[in-house]
mmCIF file of C-alpha atoms in Angstrom:
data_model
loop_
_atom_site.group_PDB
_atom_site.id
_atom_site.type_symbol
_atom_site.label_atom_id
_atom_site.label_comp_id
_atom_site.label_asym_id
_atom_site.label_seq_id
_atom_site.Cartn_x
_atom_site.Cartn_y
_atom_site.Cartn_z
ATOM 1 C CA UNK A 1236 -77.714 255.145 -13.553
ATOM 2 C CA UNK A 1237 -79.678 251.614 -13.402
ATOM 3 C CA UNK A 1238 -78.963 248.786 -11.296
ATOM 4 C CA UNK A 1239 -76.620 246.348 -13.308
ATOM 5 C CA UNK A 1240 -75.213 242.887 -12.986
ATOM 6 C CA UNK A 1241 -71.513 242.762 -12.679
ATOM 7 C CA UNK A 1242 -70.635 238.687 -12.208
ATOM 8 C CA UNK A 1243 -68.157 237.258 -9.843
ATOM 9 C CA UNK A 1244 -65.712 234.441 -10.210
ATOM 10 C CA UNK A 1245 -67.311 232.332 -7.378
ATOM 11 C CA UNK A 1246 -71.015 232.973 -9.618
ATOM 12 C CA UNK A 1247 -72.363 230.846 -11.621
ATOM 13 C CA UNK A 1248 -76.189 230.232 -13.171
ATOM 14 C CA UNK A 1249 -75.499 226.662 -13.763
ATOM 15 C CA UNK A 1250 -74.001 225.456 -10.713
ATOM 16 C CA UNK A 1251 -76.934 223.097 -9.002
ATOM 17 C CA UNK A 1252 -78.930 224.947 -6.035
ATOM 18 C CA UNK A 1253 -80.137 221.551 -5.250
ATOM 19 C CA UNK A 1254 -79.586 217.926 -5.286
ATOM 20 C CA UNK A 1255 -82.836 216.695 -3.967
ATOM 21 C CA UNK A 1256 -86.879 217.587 -4.497
ATOM 22 C CA UNK A 1257 -87.986 220.949 -2.911
ATOM 23 C CA UNK A 1258 -90.565 219.273 -0.843
ATOM 24 C CA UNK A 1259 -87.223 217.390 0.616
ATOM 25 C CA UNK A 1260 -84.496 220.191 0.765
ATOM 26 C CA UNK A 1261 -80.860 219.118 1.367
ATOM 27 C CA UNK A 1262 -79.445 220.142 5.153
ATOM 28 C CA UNK A 1263 -77.075 223.130 2.753
ATOM 29 C CA UNK A 1264 -78.541 224.868 -0.131
ATOM 30 C CA UNK A 1265 -75.761 226.796 -2.438
ATOM 31 C CA UNK A 1266 -77.677 229.904 -4.085
ATOM 32 C CA UNK A 1267 -76.853 233.246 -5.511
ATOM 33 C CA UNK A 1268 -77.549 236.653 -3.038
ATOM 34 C CA UNK A 1269 -76.803 239.596 -4.443
ATOM 35 C CA UNK A 1270 -74.633 241.454 -2.246
ATOM 36 C CA UNK A 1271 -74.328 245.490 -3.045
ATOM 37 C CA UNK A 1272 -71.093 246.882 -5.039
ATOM 38 C CA UNK A 1273 -70.409 250.662 -5.103
ATOM 39 C CA UNK A 1274 -71.636 253.278 -7.902
ATOM 40 C CA UNK A 1275 -69.214 252.703 -10.091
ATOM 41 C CA UNK A 1276 -68.564 256.879 -10.034
ATOM 42 C CA UNK A 1277 -68.585 257.440 -6.610
ATOM 43 C CA UNK A 1278 -71.674 259.002 -5.582
ATOM 44 C CA UNK A 1279 -73.867 258.494 -2.905
ATOM 45 C CA UNK A 1280 -75.771 255.091 -3.244
ATOM 46 C CA UNK A 1281 -79.325 255.352 -3.178
ATOM 47 C CA UNK A 1282 -82.654 253.793 -3.407
ATOM 48 C CA UNK A 1283 -86.329 254.868 -3.600
ATOM 49 C CA UNK A 1284 -89.248 252.583 -1.703
ATOM 50 C CA UNK A 1285 -91.852 253.807 -4.485
ATOM 51 C CA UNK A 1286 -91.416 253.398 -8.059
ATOM 52 C CA UNK A 1287 -89.932 256.021 -9.557
ATOM 53 C CA UNK A 1288 -91.640 257.608 -13.212
ATOM 54 C CA UNK A 1289 -88.219 257.417 -14.487
ATOM 55 C CA UNK A 1290 -87.734 253.581 -13.766
ATOM 56 C CA UNK A 1291 -84.631 254.483 -11.895
ATOM 57 C CA UNK A 1292 -85.013 253.080 -8.680
ATOM 58 C CA UNK A 1293 -81.184 253.260 -7.584
ATOM 59 C CA UNK A 1294 -76.992 253.638 -8.481
ATOM 60 C CA UNK A 1295 -75.814 250.965 -7.284
ATOM 61 C CA UNK A 1296 -74.596 247.752 -8.674
ATOM 62 C CA UNK A 1297 -75.348 244.584 -7.273
ATOM 63 C CA UNK A 1298 -72.078 241.191 -6.945
ATOM 64 C CA UNK A 1299 -74.364 237.987 -7.351
ATOM 65 C CA UNK A 1300 -71.939 235.060 -5.840
ATOM 66 C CA UNK A 1301 -73.562 231.928 -5.367
ATOM 67 C CA UNK A 1302 -72.976 230.904 -1.141
ATOM 68 C CA UNK A 1303 -73.348 228.070 0.396
ATOM 69 C CA UNK A 1304 -76.668 228.517 3.221
ATOM 70 C CA UNK A 1305 -77.497 226.129 6.073
ATOM 71 C CA UNK A 1306 -81.026 224.621 7.991
ATOM 72 C CA UNK A 1307 -81.045 225.885 10.936
ATOM 73 C CA UNK A 1308 -84.006 223.421 11.390
ATOM 74 C CA UNK A 1309 -83.702 221.375 14.413
ATOM 75 C CA UNK A 1310 -81.050 223.744 15.256
ATOM 76 C CA UNK A 1311 -83.331 226.245 17.246
ATOM 77 C CA UNK A 1312 -82.412 226.721 20.485
ATOM 78 C CA UNK A 1313 -78.472 227.553 19.381
ATOM 79 C CA UNK A 1314 -79.018 230.653 18.053
ATOM 80 C CA UNK A 1315 -78.988 233.953 20.194
ATOM 81 C CA UNK A 1316 -80.261 237.499 18.761
ATOM 82 C CA UNK A 1317 -77.020 239.205 21.340
ATOM 83 C CA UNK A 1318 -74.886 236.878 19.395
ATOM 84 C CA UNK A 1319 -75.995 235.769 15.908
ATOM 85 C CA UNK A 1320 -78.410 238.378 15.063
ATOM 86 C CA UNK A 1321 -81.188 236.487 14.348
ATOM 87 C CA UNK A 1322 -83.494 234.002 16.338
ATOM 88 C CA UNK A 1323 -86.457 231.238 15.484
ATOM 89 C CA UNK A 1324 -88.996 231.066 17.479
ATOM 90 C CA UNK A 1325 -91.337 227.344 16.888
ATOM 91 C CA UNK A 1326 -94.751 227.001 16.779
ATOM 92 C CA UNK A 1327 -94.548 225.111 19.996
ATOM 93 C CA UNK A 1328 -93.656 228.583 21.503
ATOM 94 C CA UNK A 1329 -97.117 229.428 23.243
ATOM 95 C CA UNK A 1330 -96.714 232.701 22.294
ATOM 96 C CA UNK A 1331 -95.980 233.030 18.717
ATOM 97 C CA UNK A 1332 -99.202 230.647 17.402
ATOM 98 C CA UNK A 1333 -101.237 231.267 14.500
ATOM 99 C CA UNK A 1334 -103.187 234.270 14.385
ATOM 100 C CA UNK A 1335 -106.594 234.760 13.716
ATOM 101 C CA UNK A 1336 -106.045 238.454 12.015
ATOM 102 C CA UNK A 1337 -106.859 239.322 8.435
ATOM 103 C CA UNK A 1338 -103.638 240.247 6.857
ATOM 104 C CA UNK A 1339 -105.608 241.831 3.642
ATOM 105 C CA UNK A 1340 -106.438 244.067 5.858
ATOM 106 C CA UNK A 1341 -103.929 246.657 7.878
ATOM 107 C CA UNK A 1342 -107.019 247.957 10.203
ATOM 108 C CA UNK A 1343 -107.234 244.191 10.921
ATOM 109 C CA UNK A 1344 -103.065 243.694 11.318
ATOM 110 C CA UNK A 1345 -102.531 246.818 13.328
ATOM 111 C CA UNK A 1346 -105.400 245.839 16.239
ATOM 112 C CA UNK A 1347 -104.977 242.293 16.017
ATOM 113 C CA UNK A 1348 -101.310 240.942 14.963
ATOM 114 C CA UNK A 1349 -99.174 244.491 16.338
ATOM 115 C CA UNK A 1350 -100.635 243.130 19.889
ATOM 116 C CA UNK A 1351 -99.393 239.488 19.478
ATOM 117 C CA UNK A 1352 -96.282 240.810 18.373
ATOM 118 C CA UNK A 1353 -95.224 243.022 21.156
ATOM 119 C CA UNK A 1354 -96.320 239.784 23.653
ATOM 120 C CA UNK A 1355 -94.279 237.866 21.769
ATOM 121 C CA UNK A 1356 -90.547 240.847 21.655
ATOM 122 C CA UNK A 1357 -91.631 241.401 25.462
ATOM 123 C CA UNK A 1358 -91.772 238.320 26.248
ATOM 124 C CA UNK A 1359 -88.822 236.384 24.414
ATOM 125 C CA UNK A 1360 -85.982 239.485 23.751
ATOM 126 C CA UNK A 1361 -82.667 238.468 26.306
ATOM 127 C CA UNK A 1362 -82.082 241.291 28.262
ATOM 128 C CA UNK A 1363 -85.528 243.427 30.534
ATOM 129 C CA UNK A 1364 -87.211 244.789 27.696
ATOM 130 C CA UNK A 1365 -89.972 247.932 29.039
ATOM 131 C CA UNK A 1366 -91.303 249.023 25.651
ATOM 132 C CA UNK A 1367 -92.400 248.148 22.619
ATOM 133 C CA UNK A 1368 -93.123 250.915 19.390
ATOM 134 C CA UNK A 1369 -94.806 249.208 16.225
ATOM 135 C CA UNK A 1370 -94.235 251.738 13.970
ATOM 136 C CA UNK A 1371 -95.086 249.409 10.423
ATOM 137 C CA UNK A 1372 -95.381 246.364 8.841
ATOM 138 C CA UNK A 1373 -94.695 245.455 4.875
ATOM 139 C CA UNK A 1374 -96.863 242.624 3.206
ATOM 140 C CA UNK A 1375 -95.009 240.482 0.345
ATOM 141 C CA UNK A 1376 -96.589 238.285 -2.367
ATOM 142 C CA UNK A 1377 -94.073 235.898 -5.022
ATOM 143 C CA UNK A 1378 -95.995 237.229 -7.560
ATOM 144 C CA UNK A 1379 -94.640 239.956 -10.672
ATOM 145 C CA UNK A 1380 -96.053 242.997 -9.705
ATOM 146 C CA UNK A 1381 -97.110 242.621 -6.768
ATOM 147 C CA UNK A 1382 -96.715 245.827 -4.459
ATOM 148 C CA UNK A 1383 -94.255 244.765 -2.559
ATOM 149 C CA UNK A 1384 -92.069 241.592 -4.249
ATOM 150 C CA UNK A 1385 -89.662 239.604 -2.338
ATOM 151 C CA UNK A 1386 -85.980 241.497 -2.058
ATOM 152 C CA UNK A 1387 -83.709 239.472 -3.880
ATOM 153 C CA UNK A 1388 -80.456 242.117 -2.356
ATOM 154 C CA UNK A 1389 -78.688 241.896 0.784
ATOM 155 C CA UNK A 1390 -78.957 244.026 3.095
ATOM 156 C CA UNK A 1391 -79.907 245.862 6.567
ATOM 157 C CA UNK A 1392 -82.951 247.733 6.999
ATOM 158 C CA UNK A 1393 -81.228 250.259 9.597
ATOM 159 C CA UNK A 1394 -77.947 251.881 10.120
ATOM 160 C CA UNK A 1395 -77.090 252.853 13.596
ATOM 161 C CA UNK A 1396 -77.940 256.932 12.699
ATOM 162 C CA UNK A 1397 -81.060 255.274 10.951
ATOM 163 C CA UNK A 1398 -82.082 253.999 13.786
ATOM 164 C CA UNK A 1399 -81.424 257.137 16.258
ATOM 165 C CA UNK A 1400 -83.454 258.389 13.735
ATOM 166 C CA UNK A 1401 -86.266 256.201 14.004
ATOM 167 C CA UNK A 1402 -87.040 256.459 17.737
ATOM 168 C CA UNK A 1403 -86.638 260.628 17.272
ATOM 169 C CA UNK A 1404 -89.548 260.532 14.454
ATOM 170 C CA UNK A 1405 -92.080 258.680 16.361
ATOM 171 C CA UNK A 1406 -91.172 260.190 19.790
ATOM 172 C CA UNK A 1407 -91.596 263.403 21.279
ATOM 173 C CA UNK A 1408 -88.057 265.558 21.587
ATOM 174 C CA UNK A 1409 -88.006 265.025 25.398
ATOM 175 C CA UNK A 1410 -88.787 261.102 25.566
ATOM 176 C CA UNK A 1411 -86.494 260.048 22.956
ATOM 177 C CA UNK A 1412 -83.273 261.910 24.473
ATOM 178 C CA UNK A 1413 -84.745 260.134 27.858
ATOM 179 C CA UNK A 1414 -85.205 256.922 25.874
ATOM 180 C CA UNK A 1415 -81.779 256.643 23.540
ATOM 181 C CA UNK A 1416 -79.317 257.237 27.171
ATOM 182 C CA UNK A 1417 -80.805 253.265 27.863
ATOM 183 C CA UNK A 1418 -80.844 249.976 25.453
ATOM 184 C CA UNK A 1419 -82.885 250.768 22.111
ATOM 185 C CA UNK A 1420 -83.411 248.097 19.697
ATOM 186 C CA UNK A 1421 -85.170 247.519 16.528
ATOM 187 C CA UNK A 1422 -86.232 244.249 15.377
ATOM 188 C CA UNK A 1423 -87.910 242.878 12.420
ATOM 189 C CA UNK A 1424 -90.717 239.953 13.577
ATOM 190 C CA UNK A 1425 -91.237 238.082 10.203
ATOM 191 C CA UNK A 1426 -93.769 234.954 8.852
ATOM 192 C CA UNK A 1427 -95.563 233.655 5.963
ATOM 193 C CA UNK A 1428 -99.037 233.631 5.397
ATOM 194 C CA UNK A 1429 -99.999 230.384 3.368
ATOM 195 C CA UNK A 1430 -98.648 228.033 4.669
ATOM 196 C CA UNK A 1431 -95.008 226.328 4.285
ATOM 197 C CA UNK A 1432 -92.582 228.601 2.483
ATOM 198 C CA UNK A 1433 -91.248 226.769 -0.735
ATOM 199 C CA UNK A 1434 -90.214 229.116 -2.819
ATOM 200 C CA UNK A 1435 -87.736 233.185 -2.074
ATOM 201 C CA UNK A 1436 -87.324 231.929 1.871
ATOM 202 C CA UNK A 1437 -84.931 234.053 3.715
ATOM 203 C CA UNK A 1438 -81.388 233.809 4.136
ATOM 204 C CA UNK A 1439 -79.812 235.303 7.507
ATOM 205 C CA UNK A 1440 -75.764 235.848 8.116
ATOM 206 C CA UNK A 1441 -74.501 235.089 11.385
ATOM 207 C CA UNK A 1442 -73.932 238.732 13.121
ATOM 208 C CA UNK A 1443 -70.638 237.556 14.175
ATOM 209 C CA UNK A 1444 -69.327 236.474 10.790
ATOM 210 C CA UNK A 1445 -70.117 240.184 9.008
ATOM 211 C CA UNK A 1446 -67.218 242.554 9.500
ATOM 212 C CA UNK A 1447 -67.980 246.113 9.488
ATOM 213 C CA UNK A 1448 -66.361 247.717 6.623
ATOM 214 C CA UNK A 1449 -69.211 245.303 4.735
ATOM 215 C CA UNK A 1450 -72.004 247.595 5.207
ATOM 216 C CA UNK A 1451 -72.185 250.513 3.513
ATOM 217 C CA UNK A 1452 -74.582 252.850 3.975
ATOM 218 C CA UNK A 1453 -77.395 253.336 1.669
ATOM 219 C CA UNK A 1454 -79.731 256.164 1.269
ATOM 220 C CA UNK A 1455 -83.727 254.917 1.459
ATOM 221 C CA UNK A 1456 -85.308 258.031 0.275
ATOM 222 C CA UNK A 1457 -89.266 257.806 1.131
ATOM 223 C CA UNK A 1458 -91.777 259.966 -0.651
ATOM 224 C CA UNK A 1459 -91.936 262.533 2.973
ATOM 225 C CA UNK A 1460 -88.094 261.604 4.333
ATOM 226 C CA UNK A 1461 -85.075 260.087 3.872
ATOM 227 C CA UNK A 1462 -83.657 257.159 6.136
ATOM 228 C CA UNK A 1463 -80.895 255.075 5.499
ATOM 229 C CA UNK A 1464 -80.406 251.167 5.227
ATOM 230 C CA UNK A 1465 -77.252 249.701 5.055
ATOM 231 C CA UNK A 1466 -75.512 247.865 1.664
ATOM 232 C CA UNK A 1467 -74.036 245.205 2.496
ATOM 233 C CA UNK A 1468 -70.371 243.694 0.316
ATOM 234 C CA UNK A 1469 -69.569 239.972 -0.125
ATOM 235 C CA UNK A 1470 -67.027 238.721 2.473
ATOM 236 C CA UNK A 1471 -65.868 235.318 2.035
ATOM 237 C CA UNK A 1472 -66.120 234.633 6.045
ATOM 238 C CA UNK A 1473 -69.716 235.313 5.894
ATOM 239 C CA UNK A 1474 -71.776 232.377 7.307
ATOM 240 C CA UNK A 1475 -75.492 231.778 5.940
ATOM 241 C CA UNK A 1476 -78.470 230.505 7.622
ATOM 242 C CA UNK A 1477 -82.255 229.899 6.656
ATOM 243 C CA UNK A 1478 -84.824 228.595 8.132
ATOM 244 C CA UNK A 1479 -86.099 225.004 6.313
ATOM 245 C CA UNK A 1480 -89.827 224.575 5.829
ATOM 246 C CA UNK A 1481 -91.128 228.185 7.476
ATOM 247 C CA UNK A 1482 -94.585 227.582 8.189
ATOM 248 C CA UNK A 1483 -97.543 229.893 9.204
ATOM 249 C CA UNK A 1484 -96.932 229.619 13.221
ATOM 250 C CA UNK A 1485 -93.281 229.996 13.760
ATOM 251 C CA UNK A 1486 -91.520 234.135 13.392
ATOM 252 C CA UNK A 1487 -88.257 234.315 12.689
ATOM 253 C CA UNK A 1488 -86.699 237.748 14.626
ATOM 254 C CA UNK A 1489 -84.221 240.024 13.344
ATOM 255 C CA UNK A 1490 -82.431 242.093 14.584
ATOM 256 C CA UNK A 1491 -81.044 245.221 12.597
ATOM 257 C CA UNK A 1492 -79.931 247.580 14.971
ATOM 258 C CA UNK A 1493 -78.930 247.033 18.684
ATOM 259 C CA UNK A 1494 -77.516 250.182 20.930
ATOM 260 C CA UNK A 1495 -76.045 246.823 23.628
ATOM 261 C CA UNK A 1496 -74.980 244.121 21.045
ATOM 262 C CA UNK A 1497 -74.164 245.745 18.425
ATOM 263 C CA UNK A 1498 -75.299 242.570 16.321
ATOM 264 C CA UNK A 1499 -77.431 243.207 13.220
ATOM 265 C CA UNK A 1500 -78.262 240.668 10.311
ATOM 266 C CA UNK A 1501 -77.653 240.900 6.846
ATOM 267 C CA UNK A 1502 -80.591 239.210 5.135
ATOM 268 C CA UNK A 1503 -82.055 238.493 2.013
ATOM 269 C CA UNK A 1504 -84.485 236.247 0.325
ATOM 270 C CA UNK A 1505 -82.925 234.026 -2.637
ATOM 271 C CA UNK A 1506 -84.609 231.034 -4.753
ATOM 272 C CA UNK A 1507 -84.225 227.537 -3.412
ATOM 273 C CA UNK A 1508 -83.235 226.812 -7.178
ATOM 274 C CA UNK A 1509 -82.961 228.515 -10.110
ATOM 275 C CA UNK A 1510 -86.033 227.919 -11.775
ATOM 276 C CA UNK A 1511 -89.064 228.458 -9.447
ATOM 277 C CA UNK A 1512 -92.024 227.286 -11.106
ATOM 278 C CA UNK A 1513 -94.535 225.232 -9.213
ATOM 279 C CA UNK A 1514 -93.390 226.161 -6.268
ATOM 280 C CA UNK A 1515 -95.951 228.058 -4.373
ATOM 281 C CA UNK A 1516 -95.777 231.382 -4.755
ATOM 282 C CA UNK A 1517 -94.338 232.762 -1.078
ATOM 283 C CA UNK A 1518 -96.978 235.561 0.933
ATOM 284 C CA UNK A 1519 -95.378 236.842 4.079
ATOM 285 C CA UNK A 1520 -95.447 239.875 6.257
ATOM 286 C CA UNK A 1521 -92.822 241.688 9.021
ATOM 287 C CA UNK A 1522 -93.056 244.057 11.699
ATOM 288 C CA UNK A 1523 -90.491 246.453 12.394
ATOM 289 C CA UNK A 1524 -90.725 247.570 15.632
ATOM 290 C CA UNK A 1525 -88.741 249.628 18.417
ATOM 291 C CA UNK A 1526 -88.091 247.642 21.957
ATOM 292 C CA UNK A 1527 -86.472 249.697 24.684
ATOM 293 C CA UNK A 1528 -84.870 248.801 27.793
#
């Protein structure tokens, strides 16, 4: 079954997203976010990572709802990974700086940018992180037909089950068992690649406002294995944020799982206005890492 759209009473494509120009975005935007709606036939929801010959990428629906999204610009020190499950790292942080990596080359990203990310995580995460294991990255471009476009659907990259499975996939059995006895986290490091974000910025939800029953496991089908992400159903209590004018030297940490704090961050790309024509097309990279300790 292909993805369908179900309108809600709070959704309206005619609702203005902003009363100011894109260069001077207000403290709060109102934009449509696409929330998860379970398959109508009650079947297990799934999503394919790679394009399918049949054209059927998933079997669930979306529920578009207009929500307020507040800017975190100027409020960066008030957020915590343990509490909110996201953390803006300003460019003034000496560990968060412009990279010399060639982001068009996977080899360059792995050789040059991965060590930068590892250093950032070890020195920024709360607690006592002792080891970082980076397992992949994705470059996204807001251009029609790009291999990976921004995801316009509220989700969390991992569930507790798939986070544990990630540890077992990437480490030998005995080592995995030992590390699973301690604290382990799964964190994405997100940054733009082509200057200040004008279109398709990232919205994140405060973990403390996201009820557990709003999260639904979705089979994430790779060519060689099946993982699990979390679809996110709409809840009026959710509080949404974005980092207004985020630039290349800044990093946004997204905690998808933490065995200790339990915090996890729903996130999605969104439109700053109904027609983003004339705005610079966003390019970004997200690096995914397991952190132990």
